[in-house]
Amino acid sequence: MPEGDPLLKDVRKRVLGDFPALQEIRRRRPLYVEKLVKTVRDCAEYNQRYAAPAALELDWRMEQDHDYFAWDLVKAGLQYRFLSLAIPGMVEGVGGLTVMFALAMEEMCSTCAGIANIFGAHALGISPLLVSGALAQWETVLREVARKEKEGEPVLMAAAITEPSAGTDAEEPHFLAKARLSMNASKVPGGYVLNGRKCFISNGSVATYTMVACALDRERPLETWTSFLVHRDMEGFSVPRVEEKMGQRACPAAELLFEDCFVPDENVLGFEGDGMQPGTLLILAASRAPVAAIGTGIARGAYEWFLRWARRGKGGRAPIDEQRVQMALADMKTRVSLARWAYFNAALSFDATLGKVLSGVPMKAIGLLPRSVRTSEGMQRVYLSRAAKRGVEGIVAAYITSEEVTKALANSSLAKAVGGDTAMYVSSMALEMMGADQGEERVWVEKFFRDAKLTQIYEGTNQLNRLTVFMSDVDDSLRVELKPFIGRGPGKGAK
Amino acid sequence: MELTRDLMLDQESRMLVRSVAEFREQVIDGSAREMDEFPSSGVIEKAWKSAASLGLVSALLGEGSGGQGMDIYSFCLALTEVARGCAGFAALLLVHNLALWALEAASQEADEALTGGEARVTMAWPVKEAGGTARAEFVPGLTGAAACVLPLAGGGLCRVAPGCEGVTIEGIEAPMGLRASRPASLVVESAGGAVVGDLNGKRDELEGCLLLGIAALSLGLARHAFEGAREYARERYQAGDYIINHQQIRLMLAGMVVGIEAGDASLRQAATAGGCALHLPASRAAKVLACDRAVSATLDGIQVHGGYGYMRDYGMEVLLRDAKYCQSYPRSPQEEMLDLVKPAD
């Protein structure tokens, strides 16, 4: 980055203006805030150089050929380390937490949510490894992602939770207990055999590694919901179909098929039965704020293109001279700001939990071990041992409380519903106001409108997000259950 | 559950709706996706011929001119039924019929090719005039049309053919909605020279009919969204029950019913009020209401379907794309509403 980088200056001014809370944080943690600003700056540059020139044509191309995937745009993101943003520093990642990723998502989605979601879905695929404290996979898989990124080779990840008959059900413990599932895993010597289908999996057709959550016993899905790490080359794994979507086309949504797919024991993330409680709930507490930022970014993009339209008069008076347009712009701006503050607050509250764990003494101590030790086969065996896994769970439970992380889940769910609704409202209002006017502005706003609808559906529908707010923050019927080191059963502690 | 409009139909209207429904089921439903994705594949022309055999391409034209002489409300009933299958195709029928009606109003003899289904005509609305040049941003049916009529502000009716000198047609690449109508932008230089007659004071009526027609399209989309969502909600099991048994889903479906009922009533009132000057404000109100409710219904239709609603295979997302275009064509709802309440002098 050149000295006196004007883009950095512009972005710093904008970010500090858009997030007033960062000004206070900056006084205490200037380097942290500067790292956030630098990340947003990189996203802005990526938008200018790569995403904006490609977005419309790519959207059009993928409508015709939905199997196409823009690897060139992924490779262009490697120089900015977009694939490592969420990977801990101890395994060569950037070490950004939810706030950083959410800011990145808003910036990228203000140009193209489809392209941005390739990186977003990748981070979602990383999150199960983070929240389960799967140190063995940190050293192997996450280090591989970060290292190959530096070498110019993208390794993508994905998370597979939704099943054809279970969308909402797979994201909420009370519902999962009653779900009619079609996929399951069976224990066999040395590992598990997976059978069934997952659907609508973002990055599913292009990911090297996919976290797959499914039940061991479909009659007791909540108690046996377990997370597995599946490599695309594993026998029995295939991608029979890539969906044709209304929007966010650059990021493929795929159906995944598992036919007697053998997954070794060491690819279980955490313990059997931890997949939903706390696994999926921790993932959602982490991921819904960045998804809220996706909605916010789409809304911002629609607003910015609408503003361009409003300022462009086709001879005579420009639309912005009309009071109705001025009021609409003010309304849009207000809603974008409120959505932004909601996701920022949610991301802060999650980082206050996971951040404490990552900056805690035990994790720092592990990080201080020489890399040769941490990556040794012996250490891998230690990481994969039951005692080590329970130790990691114990560290998590010692540093954060169920109340804190449940509150983070409520905040992120609230923010996600607000972000999705804001994306729809702003893009819809913009199109409505533009009437039948054609032109470049309209083409962009139409794309934002199509992209926006998905933000009300994925990562739990907005209806489920609201139910989560009710259950976790109003009647206390939903808690994220952390597993203390002492006092839990032998790996089947889901409630 | 039967919607009030359907209960109130007289025998003749009931037969009309039934025959158009049969046409939709046999010709449109199976081709709707192709019409949306590949409108230039020939699928439109094939359906057009079938529509002509049913009299739908000359529905509004007087019987003396070789048409069906259908009243605007009956025509709207037919459009709603077609739009349940494909709103873009219904939009083609609408602008074609209005163009023929306008030509008739301007004392132009009907062209047999146009009334018989061999060729299509369309209508540009609104037309922006400046320095003798007429311009229309979004003209449904312009691509592939044999002719286009432009009602000018002063009451004159201009008729142009693609390819003629001074006529520029710019295709709209991949519009989000109403794709089957194959829209394009139009610029006509020296439009005054192409005037073929005068609308004889029927310009307001023409505009009212256009607005009611779009309202009818929107209601067709809303009906499709409601029926699809209700059917899916009865089959989809989630959270321990069929989702139609969840209050939130029922409220979404009920909201669609409220919107359709209100839209139907408003359309019927405006279309049967009679008298051009009287019904234009009612037509504006009906159009704004129906389109707003259709956008809402189609959004909820997708939401009830969850991830499936967002995928093209399930036929829900196209309803939203079309409804959104209906909402802002021919003008934004705010512009329609501002014409309902005039400023003080």
PDB file of N, CA and C in Angstrom, chain B residues 243-306:
ATOM      1  N   ILE B 243     -46.476 -26.570   7.900  1.00  0.00           N
ATOM      2  CA  ILE B 243     -46.253 -25.152   8.200  1.00  0.00           C
ATOM      3  C   ILE B 243     -47.520 -24.321   8.094  1.00  0.00           C
ATOM      4  N   ILE B 244     -48.540 -24.836   7.416  1.00  0.00           N
ATOM      5  CA  ILE B 244     -49.796 -24.070   7.363  1.00  0.00           C
ATOM      6  C   ILE B 244     -50.435 -23.989   8.755  1.00  0.00           C
ATOM      7  N   ASN B 245     -49.992 -24.855   9.640  1.00  0.00           N
ATOM      8  CA  ASN B 245     -50.517 -24.802  11.008  1.00  0.00           C
ATOM      9  C   ASN B 245     -49.754 -23.828  11.901  1.00  0.00           C
ATOM     10  N   HIS B 246     -48.712 -23.214  11.369  1.00  0.00           N
ATOM     11  CA  HIS B 246     -48.014 -22.171  12.135  1.00  0.00           C
ATOM     12  C   HIS B 246     -48.705 -20.834  11.891  1.00  0.00           C
ATOM     13  N   GLN B 247     -48.969 -20.118  12.972  1.00  0.00           N
ATOM     14  CA  GLN B 247     -49.706 -18.850  12.848  1.00  0.00           C
ATOM     15  C   GLN B 247     -49.025 -17.879  11.892  1.00  0.00           C
ATOM     16  N   GLN B 248     -47.703 -17.829  11.965  1.00  0.00           N
ATOM     17  CA  GLN B 248     -46.995 -16.855  11.139  1.00  0.00           C
ATOM     18  C   GLN B 248     -47.229 -17.120   9.654  1.00  0.00           C
ATOM     19  N   ILE B 249     -47.246 -18.390   9.284  1.00  0.00           N
ATOM     20  CA  ILE B 249     -47.473 -18.738   7.874  1.00  0.00           C
ATOM     21  C   ILE B 249     -48.919 -18.422   7.497  1.00  0.00           C
ATOM     22  N   ARG B 250     -49.844 -18.762   8.396  1.00  0.00           N
ATOM     23  CA  ARG B 250     -51.262 -18.467   8.101  1.00  0.00           C
ATOM     24  C   ARG B 250     -51.487 -16.979   7.943  1.00  0.00           C
ATOM     25  N   LEU B 251     -50.790 -16.191   8.763  1.00  0.00           N
ATOM     26  CA  LEU B 251     -50.935 -14.737   8.642  1.00  0.00           C
ATOM     27  C   LEU B 251     -50.399 -14.238   7.300  1.00  0.00           C
ATOM     28  N   MET B 252     -49.307 -14.846   6.855  1.00  0.00           N
ATOM     29  CA  MET B 252     -48.777 -14.445   5.543  1.00  0.00           C
ATOM     30  C   MET B 252     -49.774 -14.795   4.438  1.00  0.00           C
ATOM     31  N   LEU B 253     -50.337 -15.994   4.516  1.00  0.00           N
ATOM     32  CA  LEU B 253     -51.330 -16.400   3.515  1.00  0.00           C
ATOM     33  C   LEU B 253     -52.574 -15.515   3.605  1.00  0.00           C
ATOM     34  N   ALA B 254     -52.973 -15.225   4.834  1.00  0.00           N
ATOM     35  CA  ALA B 254     -54.151 -14.372   5.023  1.00  0.00           C
ATOM     36  C   ALA B 254     -53.897 -12.975   4.474  1.00  0.00           C
ATOM     37  N   GLY B 255     -52.676 -12.486   4.641  1.00  0.00           N
ATOM     38  CA  GLY B 255     -52.327 -11.180   4.082  1.00  0.00           C
ATOM     39  C   GLY B 255     -52.470 -11.172   2.574  1.00  0.00           C
ATOM     40  N   MET B 256     -52.135 -12.295   1.951  1.00  0.00           N
ATOM     41  CA  MET B 256     -52.312 -12.394   0.495  1.00  0.00           C
ATOM     42  C   MET B 256     -53.791 -12.325   0.143  1.00  0.00           C
ATOM     43  N   VAL B 257     -54.600 -13.037   0.912  1.00  0.00           N
ATOM     44  CA  VAL B 257     -56.053 -13.039   0.643  1.00  0.00           C
ATOM     45  C   VAL B 257     -56.605 -11.626   0.788  1.00  0.00           C
ATOM     46  N   VAL B 258     -56.209 -10.942   1.849  1.00  0.00           N
ATOM     47  CA  VAL B 258     -56.692  -9.566   2.059  1.00  0.00           C
ATOM     48  C   VAL B 258     -56.306  -8.698   0.858  1.00  0.00           C
ATOM     49  N   GLY B 259     -55.068  -8.847   0.410  1.00  0.00           N
ATOM     50  CA  GLY B 259     -54.603  -8.052  -0.722  1.00  0.00           C
ATOM     51  C   GLY B 259     -55.362  -8.359  -2.000  1.00  0.00           C
ATOM     52  N   ILE B 260     -55.596  -9.641  -2.253  1.00  0.00           N
ATOM     53  CA  ILE B 260     -56.317 -10.024  -3.480  1.00  0.00           C
ATOM     54  C   ILE B 260     -57.763  -9.543  -3.412  1.00  0.00           C
ATOM     55  N   GLU B 261     -58.386  -9.739  -2.261  1.00  0.00           N
ATOM     56  CA  GLU B 261     -59.786  -9.285  -2.105  1.00  0.00           C
ATOM     57  C   GLU B 261     -59.886  -7.777  -2.338  1.00  0.00           C
ATOM     58  N   ALA B 262     -58.998  -7.028  -1.714  1.00  0.00           N
ATOM     59  CA  ALA B 262     -59.034  -5.566  -1.856  1.00  0.00           C
ATOM     60  C   ALA B 262     -58.746  -5.167  -3.300  1.00  0.00           C
ATOM     61  N   GLY B 263     -57.769  -5.846  -3.901  1.00  0.00           N
ATOM     62  CA  GLY B 263     -57.420  -5.528  -5.288  1.00  0.00           C
ATOM     63  C   GLY B 263     -58.552  -5.842  -6.243  1.00  0.00           C
ATOM     64  N   ASP B 264     -59.167  -7.013  -6.059  1.00  0.00           N
ATOM     65  CA  ASP B 264     -60.307  -7.398  -6.907  1.00  0.00           C
ATOM     66  C   ASP B 264     -61.434  -6.377  -6.810  1.00  0.00           C
ATOM     67  N   ALA B 265     -61.760  -6.009  -5.561  1.00  0.00           N
ATOM     68  CA  ALA B 265     -62.877  -5.081  -5.349  1.00  0.00           C
ATOM     69  C   ALA B 265     -62.583  -3.732  -5.971  1.00  0.00           C
ATOM     70  N   SER B 266     -61.358  -3.296  -5.795  1.00  0.00           N
ATOM     71  CA  SER B 266     -60.967  -1.997  -6.323  1.00  0.00           C
ATOM     72  C   SER B 266     -60.980  -1.998  -7.849  1.00  0.00           C
ATOM     73  N   LEU B 267     -60.492  -3.079  -8.424  1.00  0.00           N
ATOM     74  CA  LEU B 267     -60.479  -3.204  -9.883  1.00  0.00           C
ATOM     75  C   LEU B 267     -61.903  -3.231 -10.426  1.00  0.00           C
ATOM     76  N   ARG B 268     -62.745  -4.012  -9.797  1.00  0.00           N
ATOM     77  CA  ARG B 268     -64.134  -4.134 -10.272  1.00  0.00           C
ATOM     78  C   ARG B 268     -64.838  -2.779 -10.215  1.00  0.00           C
ATOM     79  N   GLN B 269     -64.621  -2.090  -9.102  1.00  0.00           N
ATOM     80  CA  GLN B 269     -65.272  -0.785  -8.939  1.00  0.00           C
ATOM     81  C   GLN B 269     -64.811   0.186 -10.024  1.00  0.00           C
ATOM     82  N   ALA B 270     -63.501   0.231 -10.244  1.00  0.00           N
ATOM     83  CA  ALA B 270     -62.970   1.172 -11.237  1.00  0.00           C
ATOM     84  C   ALA B 270     -63.411   0.788 -12.642  1.00  0.00           C
ATOM     85  N   ALA B 271     -63.424  -0.506 -12.936  1.00  0.00           N
ATOM     86  CA  ALA B 271     -63.721  -0.952 -14.300  1.00  0.00           C
ATOM     87  C   ALA B 271     -65.194  -0.849 -14.640  1.00  0.00           C
ATOM     88  N   THR B 272     -66.041  -0.865 -13.657  1.00  0.00           N
ATOM     89  CA  THR B 272     -67.472  -0.856 -13.941  1.00  0.00           C
ATOM     90  C   THR B 272     -68.117   0.480 -13.611  1.00  0.00           C
ATOM     91  N   ALA B 273     -67.283   1.484 -13.211  1.00  0.00           N
ATOM     92  CA  ALA B 273     -67.852   2.782 -12.864  1.00  0.00           C
ATOM     93  C   ALA B 273     -68.411   3.487 -14.094  1.00  0.00           C
ATOM     94  N   GLY B 274     -67.727   3.271 -15.243  1.00  0.00           N
ATOM     95  CA  GLY B 274     -68.218   3.870 -16.482  1.00  0.00           C
ATOM     96  C   GLY B 274     -67.858   5.337 -16.582  1.00  0.00           C
ATOM     97  N   GLY B 275     -67.711   5.802 -17.824  1.00  0.00           N
ATOM     98  CA  GLY B 275     -67.395   7.215 -18.015  1.00  0.00           C
ATOM     99  C   GLY B 275     -65.916   7.454 -17.833  1.00  0.00           C
ATOM    100  N   CYS B 276     -65.253   7.841 -18.917  1.00  0.00           N
ATOM    101  CA  CYS B 276     -63.797   7.897 -18.887  1.00  0.00           C
ATOM    102  C   CYS B 276     -63.278   8.855 -17.843  1.00  0.00           C
ATOM    103  N   ALA B 277     -63.801  10.055 -17.773  1.00  0.00           N
ATOM    104  CA  ALA B 277     -63.260  11.049 -16.859  1.00  0.00           C
ATOM    105  C   ALA B 277     -63.437  10.597 -15.413  1.00  0.00           C
ATOM    106  N   LEU B 278     -64.540   9.882 -15.183  1.00  0.00           N
ATOM    107  CA  LEU B 278     -64.824   9.440 -13.825  1.00  0.00           C
ATOM    108  C   LEU B 278     -63.888   8.332 -13.378  1.00  0.00           C
ATOM    109  N   HIS B 279     -63.615   7.401 -14.240  1.00  0.00           N
ATOM    110  CA  HIS B 279     -62.917   6.238 -13.734  1.00  0.00           C
ATOM    111  C   HIS B 279     -61.392   6.308 -13.780  1.00  0.00           C
ATOM    112  N   LEU B 280     -60.814   7.348 -14.356  1.00  0.00           N
ATOM    113  CA  LEU B 280     -59.352   7.407 -14.362  1.00  0.00           C
ATOM    114  C   LEU B 280     -58.767   7.485 -12.948  1.00  0.00           C
ATOM    115  N   PRO B 281     -59.272   8.357 -12.069  1.00  0.00           N
ATOM    116  CA  PRO B 281     -58.725   8.345 -10.701  1.00  0.00           C
ATOM    117  C   PRO B 281     -58.934   6.990 -10.014  1.00  0.00           C
ATOM    118  N   ALA B 282     -60.085   6.391 -10.227  1.00  0.00           N
ATOM    119  CA  ALA B 282     -60.335   5.076  -9.614  1.00  0.00           C
ATOM    120  C   ALA B 282     -59.392   4.034 -10.193  1.00  0.00           C
ATOM    121  N   SER B 283     -59.081   4.172 -11.470  1.00  0.00           N
ATOM    122  CA  SER B 283     -58.146   3.235 -12.101  1.00  0.00           C
ATOM    123  C   SER B 283     -56.753   3.395 -11.523  1.00  0.00           C
ATOM    124  N   ARG B 284     -56.367   4.643 -11.299  1.00  0.00           N
ATOM    125  CA  ARG B 284     -55.053   4.880 -10.681  1.00  0.00           C
ATOM    126  C   ARG B 284     -55.006   4.223  -9.307  1.00  0.00           C
ATOM    127  N   ALA B 285     -56.046   4.452  -8.523  1.00  0.00           N
ATOM    128  CA  ALA B 285     -56.077   3.892  -7.165  1.00  0.00           C
ATOM    129  C   ALA B 285     -56.036   2.372  -7.213  1.00  0.00           C
ATOM    130  N   ALA B 286     -56.822   1.798  -8.120  1.00  0.00           N
ATOM    131  CA  ALA B 286     -56.874   0.338  -8.223  1.00  0.00           C
ATOM    132  C   ALA B 286     -55.524  -0.223  -8.648  1.00  0.00           C
ATOM    133  N   LYS B 287     -54.875   0.471  -9.564  1.00  0.00           N
ATOM    134  CA  LYS B 287     -53.579   0.006 -10.063  1.00  0.00           C
ATOM    135  C   LYS B 287     -52.538   0.046  -8.943  1.00  0.00           C
ATOM    136  N   VAL B 288     -52.486   1.154  -8.242  1.00  0.00           N
ATOM    137  CA  VAL B 288     -51.497   1.292  -7.163  1.00  0.00           C
ATOM    138  C   VAL B 288     -51.735   0.222  -6.096  1.00  0.00           C
ATOM    139  N   LEU B 289     -52.988   0.056  -5.723  1.00  0.00           N
ATOM    140  CA  LEU B 289     -53.314  -0.918  -4.671  1.00  0.00           C
ATOM    141  C   LEU B 289     -52.988  -2.350  -5.127  1.00  0.00           C
ATOM    142  N   ALA B 290     -53.464  -2.712  -6.299  1.00  0.00           N
ATOM    143  CA  ALA B 290     -53.280  -4.096  -6.756  1.00  0.00           C
ATOM    144  C   ALA B 290     -51.793  -4.433  -6.914  1.00  0.00           C
ATOM    145  N   CYS B 291     -51.038  -3.495  -7.460  1.00  0.00           N
ATOM    146  CA  CYS B 291     -49.614  -3.763  -7.693  1.00  0.00           C
ATOM    147  C   CYS B 291     -48.861  -3.858  -6.371  1.00  0.00           C
ATOM    148  N   ASP B 292     -49.196  -2.986  -5.453  1.00  0.00           N
ATOM    149  CA  ASP B 292     -48.543  -3.028  -4.139  1.00  0.00           C
ATOM    150  C   ASP B 292     -48.830  -4.359  -3.447  1.00  0.00           C
ATOM    151  N   ARG B 293     -50.077  -4.781  -3.504  1.00  0.00           N
ATOM    152  CA  ARG B 293     -50.455  -6.050  -2.855  1.00  0.00           C
ATOM    153  C   ARG B 293     -49.826  -7.254  -3.575  1.00  0.00           C
ATOM    154  N   ALA B 294     -49.656  -7.122  -4.884  1.00  0.00           N
ATOM    155  CA  ALA B 294     -49.044  -8.232  -5.623  1.00  0.00           C
ATOM    156  C   ALA B 294     -47.570  -8.381  -5.265  1.00  0.00           C
ATOM    157  N   VAL B 295     -46.884  -7.262  -5.115  1.00  0.00           N
ATOM    158  CA  VAL B 295     -45.476  -7.339  -4.701  1.00  0.00           C
ATOM    159  C   VAL B 295     -45.388  -7.999  -3.330  1.00  0.00           C
ATOM    160  N   SER B 296     -46.262  -7.563  -2.453  1.00  0.00           N
ATOM    161  CA  SER B 296     -46.267  -8.126  -1.101  1.00  0.00           C
ATOM    162  C   SER B 296     -46.583  -9.629  -1.130  1.00  0.00           C
ATOM    163  N   ALA B 297     -47.588 -10.000  -1.921  1.00  0.00           N
ATOM    164  CA  ALA B 297     -47.992 -11.415  -1.986  1.00  0.00           C
ATOM    165  C   ALA B 297     -46.894 -12.287  -2.592  1.00  0.00           C
ATOM    166  N   THR B 298     -46.236 -11.770  -3.616  1.00  0.00           N
ATOM    167  CA  THR B 298     -45.206 -12.586  -4.265  1.00  0.00           C
ATOM    168  C   THR B 298     -43.953 -12.691  -3.391  1.00  0.00           C
ATOM    169  N   LEU B 299     -43.673 -11.631  -2.649  1.00  0.00           N
ATOM    170  CA  LEU B 299     -42.569 -11.714  -1.677  1.00  0.00           C
ATOM    171  C   LEU B 299     -42.870 -12.793  -0.640  1.00  0.00           C
ATOM    172  N   ASP B 300     -44.073 -12.759  -0.124  1.00  0.00           N
ATOM    173  CA  ASP B 300     -44.443 -13.752   0.890  1.00  0.00           C
ATOM    174  C   ASP B 300     -44.551 -15.157   0.276  1.00  0.00           C
ATOM    175  N   GLY B 301     -44.937 -15.208  -0.983  1.00  0.00           N
ATOM    176  CA  GLY B 301     -44.997 -16.509  -1.653  1.00  0.00           C
ATOM    177  C   GLY B 301     -43.624 -17.165  -1.671  1.00  0.00           C
ATOM    178  N   ILE B 302     -42.610 -16.382  -1.967  1.00  0.00           N
ATOM    179  CA  ILE B 302     -41.238 -16.907  -1.931  1.00  0.00           C
ATOM    180  C   ILE B 302     -40.871 -17.283  -0.497  1.00  0.00           C
ATOM    181  N   GLN B 303     -41.203 -16.412   0.432  1.00  0.00           N
ATOM    182  CA  GLN B 303     -40.793 -16.627   1.828  1.00  0.00           C
ATOM    183  C   GLN B 303     -41.404 -17.915   2.389  1.00  0.00           C
ATOM    184  N   VAL B 304     -42.656 -18.169   2.056  1.00  0.00           N
ATOM    185  CA  VAL B 304     -43.293 -19.403   2.535  1.00  0.00           C
ATOM    186  C   VAL B 304     -42.554 -20.631   1.991  1.00  0.00           C
ATOM    187  N   HIS B 305     -42.056 -20.510   0.758  1.00  0.00           N
ATOM    188  CA  HIS B 305     -41.322 -21.623   0.149  1.00  0.00           C
ATOM    189  C   HIS B 305     -39.889 -21.749   0.668  1.00  0.00           C
ATOM    190  N   GLY B 306     -39.426 -20.751   1.429  1.00  0.00           N
ATOM    191  CA  GLY B 306     -38.049 -20.792   1.918  1.00  0.00           C
ATOM    192  C   GLY B 306     -37.065 -20.828   0.758  1.00  0.00           C
TER     193      GLY B 306
END
